[in-house]
Amino acid sequence: MKTKSEARRLHIVEVATEVFRESGFERTSMAEISARVGGSKATLYNYFSSKEKLFLEVMVSSNQQQFDAAQALLDFSDATFKQALQQFGVALLKLLFSPDVLSVRRLVIAEALRSDLGHDCYRRSRKLGEQRISERLQLAIDKGILKTVDANRMTTHLLGLLESEFTEWLVWRDAPELTEPQLQAAVERAVDVFWMAYGKQSD
């Protein structure tokens, strides 16, 4: 059972997530979050010493479980690795281009030129995710499934290919939700290009 303190912390993060999405990082104040949470600003600062740290927690925690589930699909046991790449790509794009995650990513981009928030979010979220994907790709290299190439560079190319057809959606005010046929087709094209470049069978 979670302690009362941990439950309070989680409640603060949930409320802050709503406020940041409604008002953006710049216009959101700790006073507004505190008012919605209920309690004093001093109590809020006991949990998070700055608005930046609270936003980072929102960014990192809001979709971690879904990302973990997507990454777990990069497996070798139940499908060929190319099929695993397809499953991983679909799950990842569903997450990255969902309305909630798009709104958070836009907040980070908007703040990137004004503060270190963008870099800090990258360091605590995407960078860690990329490292974990690289570890999975390195396993495929070690097993002779993928060519012997730097796994970090390979990860960069894989993610770039997966997101390439929808990157511009980040700057659309009313981006449509991805349909399943769109996702499947776009990921299949990305995986085909990746496989031609890095799949051992393409030698």
JSON list of C-alpha atoms in Angstrom, two decimals, residues 21 63 66 93-107 169-170 172-178:
[
{"chain": "A", "resi": 21, "resn": "ARG", "atom": "CA", "xyz": [-1.70, 20.85, -20.63]},
{"chain": "A", "resi": 63, "resn": "ASN", "atom": "CA", "xyz": [3.73, 7.62, -20.07]},
{"chain": "A", "resi": 66, "resn": "GLN", "atom": "CA", "xyz": [3.29, 2.54, -22.01]},
{"chain": "A", "resi": 93, "resn": "LEU", "atom": "CA", "xyz": [3.95, 5.74, -32.53]},
{"chain": "A", "resi": 94, "resn": "LYS", "atom": "CA", "xyz": [0.61, 5.21, -30.81]},
{"chain": "A", "resi": 95, "resn": "LEU", "atom": "CA", "xyz": [2.24, 6.61, -27.69]},
{"chain": "A", "resi": 96, "resn": "LEU", "atom": "CA", "xyz": [4.32, 9.43, -29.20]},
{"chain": "A", "resi": 97, "resn": "PHE", "atom": "CA", "xyz": [1.49, 10.79, -31.36]},
{"chain": "A", "resi": 98, "resn": "SER", "atom": "CA", "xyz": [-1.37, 10.36, -28.94]},
{"chain": "A", "resi": 99, "resn": "PRO", "atom": "CA", "xyz": [-3.05, 13.70, -28.10]},
{"chain": "A", "resi": 100, "resn": "ASP", "atom": "CA", "xyz": [-1.75, 13.73, -24.51]},
{"chain": "A", "resi": 101, "resn": "VAL", "atom": "CA", "xyz": [1.86, 13.04, -25.41]},
{"chain": "A", "resi": 102, "resn": "LEU", "atom": "CA", "xyz": [1.80, 15.45, -28.36]},
{"chain": "A", "resi": 103, "resn": "SER", "atom": "CA", "xyz": [0.69, 18.23, -26.03]},
{"chain": "A", "resi": 104, "resn": "VAL", "atom": "CA", "xyz": [3.56, 17.53, -23.62]},
{"chain": "A", "resi": 105, "resn": "ARG", "atom": "CA", "xyz": [6.12, 17.32, -26.44]},
{"chain": "A", "resi": 106, "resn": "ARG", "atom": "CA", "xyz": [4.93, 20.68, -27.76]},
{"chain": "A", "resi": 107, "resn": "LEU", "atom": "CA", "xyz": [5.35, 22.22, -24.31]},
{"chain": "A", "resi": 169, "resn": "TRP", "atom": "CA", "xyz": [2.17, 16.85, -36.68]},
{"chain": "A", "resi": 170, "resn": "LEU", "atom": "CA", "xyz": [4.11, 18.34, -33.79]},
{"chain": "A", "resi": 172, "resn": "TRP", "atom": "CA", "xyz": [-0.20, 21.23, -36.20]},
{"chain": "A", "resi": 173, "resn": "ARG", "atom": "CA", "xyz": [-2.69, 22.79, -33.82]},
{"chain": "A", "resi": 174, "resn": "ASP", "atom": "CA", "xyz": [-5.33, 20.13, -34.48]},
{"chain": "A", "resi": 175, "resn": "ALA", "atom": "CA", "xyz": [-3.39, 17.07, -35.54]},
{"chain": "A", "resi": 176, "resn": "PRO", "atom": "CA", "xyz": [-5.67, 14.13, -36.31]},
{"chain": "A", "resi": 177, "resn": "GLU", "atom": "CA", "xyz": [-5.39, 10.89, -34.40]},
{"chain": "A", "resi": 178, "resn": "LEU", "atom": "CA", "xyz": [-3.47, 8.19, -36.21]}
]
